[in-house]
mmCIF file of C-alpha atoms in Angstrom:
data_model
loop_
_atom_site.group_PDB
_atom_site.id
_atom_site.type_symbol
_atom_site.label_atom_id
_atom_site.label_comp_id
_atom_site.label_asym_id
_atom_site.label_seq_id
_atom_site.Cartn_x
_atom_site.Cartn_y
_atom_site.Cartn_z
ATOM 1 C CA UNK A 1 -9.943 22.558 10.016
ATOM 2 C CA UNK A 2 -9.443 20.991 6.657
ATOM 3 C CA UNK A 3 -10.883 17.585 5.813
ATOM 4 C CA UNK A 4 -9.176 15.500 3.180
ATOM 5 C CA UNK A 5 -11.688 14.038 0.706
ATOM 6 C CA UNK A 6 -9.415 12.593 -2.010
ATOM 7 C CA UNK A 7 -5.904 12.790 -3.395
ATOM 8 C CA UNK A 8 -4.137 12.349 -6.717
ATOM 9 C CA UNK A 9 -0.885 12.858 -8.577
ATOM 10 C CA UNK A 10 -0.469 15.141 -11.566
ATOM 11 C CA UNK A 11 0.404 12.599 -14.264
ATOM 12 C CA UNK A 12 -1.652 10.926 -16.940
ATOM 13 C CA UNK A 13 -1.264 8.450 -19.746
ATOM 14 C CA UNK A 14 -1.164 9.656 -23.344
ATOM 15 C CA UNK A 15 -4.247 7.903 -24.694
ATOM 16 C CA UNK A 16 -3.531 9.217 -28.174
ATOM 17 C CA UNK A 17 -0.454 6.990 -28.263
ATOM 18 C CA UNK A 18 -1.705 4.107 -26.112
ATOM 19 C CA UNK A 19 -5.267 3.364 -27.259
ATOM 20 C CA UNK A 20 -4.072 1.936 -30.588
ATOM 21 C CA UNK A 21 -2.194 -0.704 -28.521
ATOM 22 C CA UNK A 22 -5.404 -1.931 -26.862
ATOM 23 C CA UNK A 23 -6.523 -5.307 -28.162
ATOM 24 C CA UNK A 24 -9.854 -7.120 -28.186
ATOM 25 C CA UNK A 25 -9.594 -7.925 -24.471
ATOM 26 C CA UNK A 26 -7.206 -7.594 -21.532
ATOM 27 C CA UNK A 27 -5.013 -10.498 -22.632
ATOM 28 C CA UNK A 28 -4.847 -9.577 -26.331
ATOM 29 C CA UNK A 29 -3.008 -6.283 -26.011
ATOM 30 C CA UNK A 30 0.380 -4.636 -26.408
ATOM 31 C CA UNK A 31 -0.218 -2.176 -23.540
ATOM 32 C CA UNK A 32 1.941 -4.030 -21.064
ATOM 33 C CA UNK A 33 4.862 -3.849 -23.510
ATOM 34 C CA UNK A 34 4.755 -0.038 -23.710
ATOM 35 C CA UNK A 35 7.516 1.572 -21.642
ATOM 36 C CA UNK A 36 5.510 4.673 -20.690
ATOM 37 C CA UNK A 37 2.610 2.492 -19.510
ATOM 38 C CA UNK A 38 4.987 0.351 -17.432
ATOM 39 C CA UNK A 39 6.532 3.446 -15.781
ATOM 40 C CA UNK A 40 3.079 4.943 -15.107
ATOM 41 C CA UNK A 41 1.869 1.749 -13.438
ATOM 42 C CA UNK A 42 5.035 1.410 -11.335
ATOM 43 C CA UNK A 43 4.765 5.011 -10.163
ATOM 44 C CA UNK A 44 1.069 4.725 -9.225
ATOM 45 C CA UNK A 45 1.720 1.465 -7.404
ATOM 46 C CA UNK A 46 4.671 2.946 -5.505
ATOM 47 C CA UNK A 47 2.714 6.049 -4.494
ATOM 48 C CA UNK A 48 -0.212 3.964 -3.269
ATOM 49 C CA UNK A 49 2.067 1.652 -1.265
ATOM 50 C CA UNK A 50 3.784 4.732 0.185
ATOM 51 C CA UNK A 51 0.453 6.079 1.416
ATOM 52 C CA UNK A 52 -1.041 2.710 2.427
ATOM 53 C CA UNK A 53 1.106 2.578 5.539
ATOM 54 C CA UNK A 54 -1.830 4.248 7.364
ATOM 55 C CA UNK A 55 -0.951 5.821 10.705
ATOM 56 C CA UNK A 56 2.593 4.446 10.471
ATOM 57 C CA UNK A 57 2.920 5.599 6.846
ATOM 58 C CA UNK A 58 4.327 8.858 5.607
ATOM 59 C CA UNK A 59 0.927 10.341 4.712
ATOM 60 C CA UNK A 60 -1.692 9.075 7.197
ATOM 61 C CA UNK A 61 -4.264 11.717 6.155
ATOM 62 C CA UNK A 62 -4.344 10.231 2.651
ATOM 63 C CA UNK A 63 -4.723 6.581 3.668
ATOM 64 C CA UNK A 64 -8.438 6.818 4.481
ATOM 65 C CA UNK A 65 -9.620 8.784 1.432
ATOM 66 C CA UNK A 66 -9.942 7.723 -2.226
ATOM 67 C CA UNK A 67 -7.026 7.957 -4.607
ATOM 68 C CA UNK A 68 -8.103 9.639 -7.860
ATOM 69 C CA UNK A 69 -6.496 7.892 -10.849
ATOM 70 C CA UNK A 70 -5.831 10.649 -13.428
ATOM 71 C CA UNK A 71 -6.740 10.139 -17.065
ATOM 72 C CA UNK A 72 -6.768 12.917 -19.678
ATOM 73 C CA UNK A 73 -9.762 12.076 -21.856
ATOM 74 C CA UNK A 74 -9.076 14.971 -24.226
ATOM 75 C CA UNK A 75 -6.138 12.913 -25.572
ATOM 76 C CA UNK A 76 -8.418 10.118 -26.843
ATOM 77 C CA UNK A 77 -8.178 9.939 -30.652
ATOM 78 C CA UNK A 78 -11.965 9.961 -31.189
ATOM 79 C CA UNK A 79 -11.564 10.065 -34.982
ATOM 80 C CA UNK A 80 -9.732 6.729 -34.982
ATOM 81 C CA UNK A 81 -11.727 3.585 -35.770
ATOM 82 C CA UNK A 82 -12.797 1.697 -32.656
ATOM 83 C CA UNK A 83 -11.803 4.544 -30.273
ATOM 84 C CA UNK A 84 -14.893 4.115 -28.070
ATOM 85 C CA UNK A 85 -14.543 0.333 -27.980
ATOM 86 C CA UNK A 86 -10.839 0.559 -27.122
ATOM 87 C CA UNK A 87 -11.538 3.097 -24.373
ATOM 88 C CA UNK A 88 -14.158 0.734 -22.920
ATOM 89 C CA UNK A 89 -11.627 -2.130 -22.936
ATOM 90 C CA UNK A 90 -8.913 0.114 -21.477
ATOM 91 C CA UNK A 91 -11.117 1.198 -18.546
ATOM 92 C CA UNK A 92 -12.294 -2.371 -17.917
ATOM 93 C CA UNK A 93 -8.762 -3.781 -17.937
ATOM 94 C CA UNK A 94 -7.346 -0.998 -15.763
ATOM 95 C CA UNK A 95 -10.158 -1.559 -13.253
ATOM 96 C CA UNK A 96 -9.519 -5.312 -13.003
ATOM 97 C CA UNK A 97 -6.808 -6.749 -10.785
ATOM 98 C CA UNK A 98 -3.953 -8.851 -12.097
ATOM 99 C CA UNK A 99 -5.577 -11.926 -10.535
ATOM 100 C CA UNK A 100 -8.765 -11.252 -12.500
ATOM 101 C CA UNK A 101 -6.876 -10.878 -15.790
ATOM 102 C CA UNK A 102 -6.594 -7.089 -15.641
ATOM 103 C CA UNK A 103 -3.688 -4.694 -15.819
ATOM 104 C CA UNK A 104 -3.412 -3.131 -12.378
ATOM 105 C CA UNK A 105 -3.940 -3.327 -8.654
ATOM 106 C CA UNK A 106 -4.974 0.332 -8.449
ATOM 107 C CA UNK A 107 -8.669 -0.357 -7.911
ATOM 108 C CA UNK A 108 -8.295 -3.346 -5.577
ATOM 109 C CA UNK A 109 -10.172 -3.127 -2.297
ATOM 110 C CA UNK A 110 -7.504 -2.499 0.326
ATOM 111 C CA UNK A 111 -9.790 -2.014 3.294
ATOM 112 C CA UNK A 112 -9.747 1.763 2.885
ATOM 113 C CA UNK A 113 -11.433 4.157 0.496
ATOM 114 C CA UNK A 114 -11.546 2.676 -3.003
ATOM 115 C CA UNK A 115 -9.712 4.402 -5.863
ATOM 116 C CA UNK A 116 -11.763 6.310 -8.433
ATOM 117 C CA UNK A 117 -11.082 7.706 -11.873
ATOM 118 C CA UNK A 118 -10.266 11.392 -12.294
ATOM 119 C CA UNK A 119 -11.230 12.144 -15.889
ATOM 120 C CA UNK A 120 -9.827 15.439 -17.087
ATOM 121 C CA UNK A 121 -10.783 17.346 -20.188
ATOM 122 C CA UNK A 122 -8.492 20.111 -21.423
ATOM 123 C CA UNK A 123 -10.820 22.393 -23.339
ATOM 124 C CA UNK A 124 -9.112 24.461 -26.024
ATOM 125 C CA UNK A 125 -10.204 28.045 -26.457
ATOM 126 C CA UNK A 126 -11.807 27.422 -29.840
ATOM 127 C CA UNK A 127 -15.587 27.004 -29.630
ATOM 128 C CA UNK A 128 -15.664 23.844 -31.771
ATOM 129 C CA UNK A 129 -14.481 21.583 -28.927
ATOM 130 C CA UNK A 130 -17.042 18.835 -28.278
ATOM 131 C CA UNK A 131 -16.856 18.495 -24.489
ATOM 132 C CA UNK A 132 -20.466 17.256 -24.302
ATOM 133 C CA UNK A 133 -19.728 14.466 -26.761
ATOM 134 C CA UNK A 134 -16.567 13.443 -24.942
ATOM 135 C CA UNK A 135 -18.367 13.441 -21.590
ATOM 136 C CA UNK A 136 -21.063 11.245 -23.160
ATOM 137 C CA UNK A 137 -18.384 8.883 -24.502
ATOM 138 C CA UNK A 138 -16.723 8.507 -21.108
ATOM 139 C CA UNK A 139 -20.097 8.009 -19.400
ATOM 140 C CA UNK A 140 -20.850 5.219 -21.860
ATOM 141 C CA UNK A 141 -17.470 3.647 -21.160
ATOM 142 C CA UNK A 142 -18.075 3.771 -17.387
ATOM 143 C CA UNK A 143 -21.471 2.094 -17.771
ATOM 144 C CA UNK A 144 -19.914 -0.545 -20.012
ATOM 145 C CA UNK A 145 -17.450 -1.792 -17.379
ATOM 146 C CA UNK A 146 -19.193 -0.886 -14.124
ATOM 147 C CA UNK A 147 -18.747 -3.508 -11.473
ATOM 148 C CA UNK A 148 -21.237 -4.534 -8.834
ATOM 149 C CA UNK A 149 -19.485 -2.307 -6.304
ATOM 150 C CA UNK A 150 -20.445 0.800 -8.265
ATOM 151 C CA UNK A 151 -17.503 2.487 -9.936
ATOM 152 C CA UNK A 152 -17.385 6.238 -9.520
ATOM 153 C CA UNK A 153 -15.433 8.991 -11.169
ATOM 154 C CA UNK A 154 -14.608 12.653 -10.737
ATOM 155 C CA UNK A 155 -14.721 14.839 -13.853
ATOM 156 C CA UNK A 156 -12.511 17.912 -14.221
ATOM 157 C CA UNK A 157 -12.731 20.414 -17.061
ATOM 158 C CA UNK A 158 -9.993 22.966 -17.631
ATOM 159 C CA UNK A 159 -8.936 25.442 -20.255
ATOM 160 C CA UNK A 160 -5.898 27.505 -21.098
ATOM 161 C CA UNK A 161 -5.468 30.794 -19.285
ATOM 162 C CA UNK A 162 -6.519 33.780 -21.346
#
């Protein structure tokens, strides 16, 4: 048989457009005013509530395995000033609940498998792409905001078909 180990949805935020909206901390930001961010958060919340019904829900096989929160890291504007700092703040604020001053309930402990990040990197065919540097940047960001419960992530690298 097949064992379910995780699940996700195929959407991601456009960090190229959104990181400039990140402020100095979770409260000092314009992220929550962005319409695409609001829609993204509503969709992820709805999908998680849909699955969270457990055995009585519509997808009981998904209720006991981690939800992978998709984020396309290749869209981070690394050449922009403060890109690494803003990514660190973004990850911290997304990982904190509303009650703790964060932006989402995605990573809240719901008595089942805890959500994890799914960091994707779309590698262009040209050889100059700095995947190693970007992976190092995201690793630094994860260490920066890691909670006592031990945040984990899945990394996915893809490229265009030849």
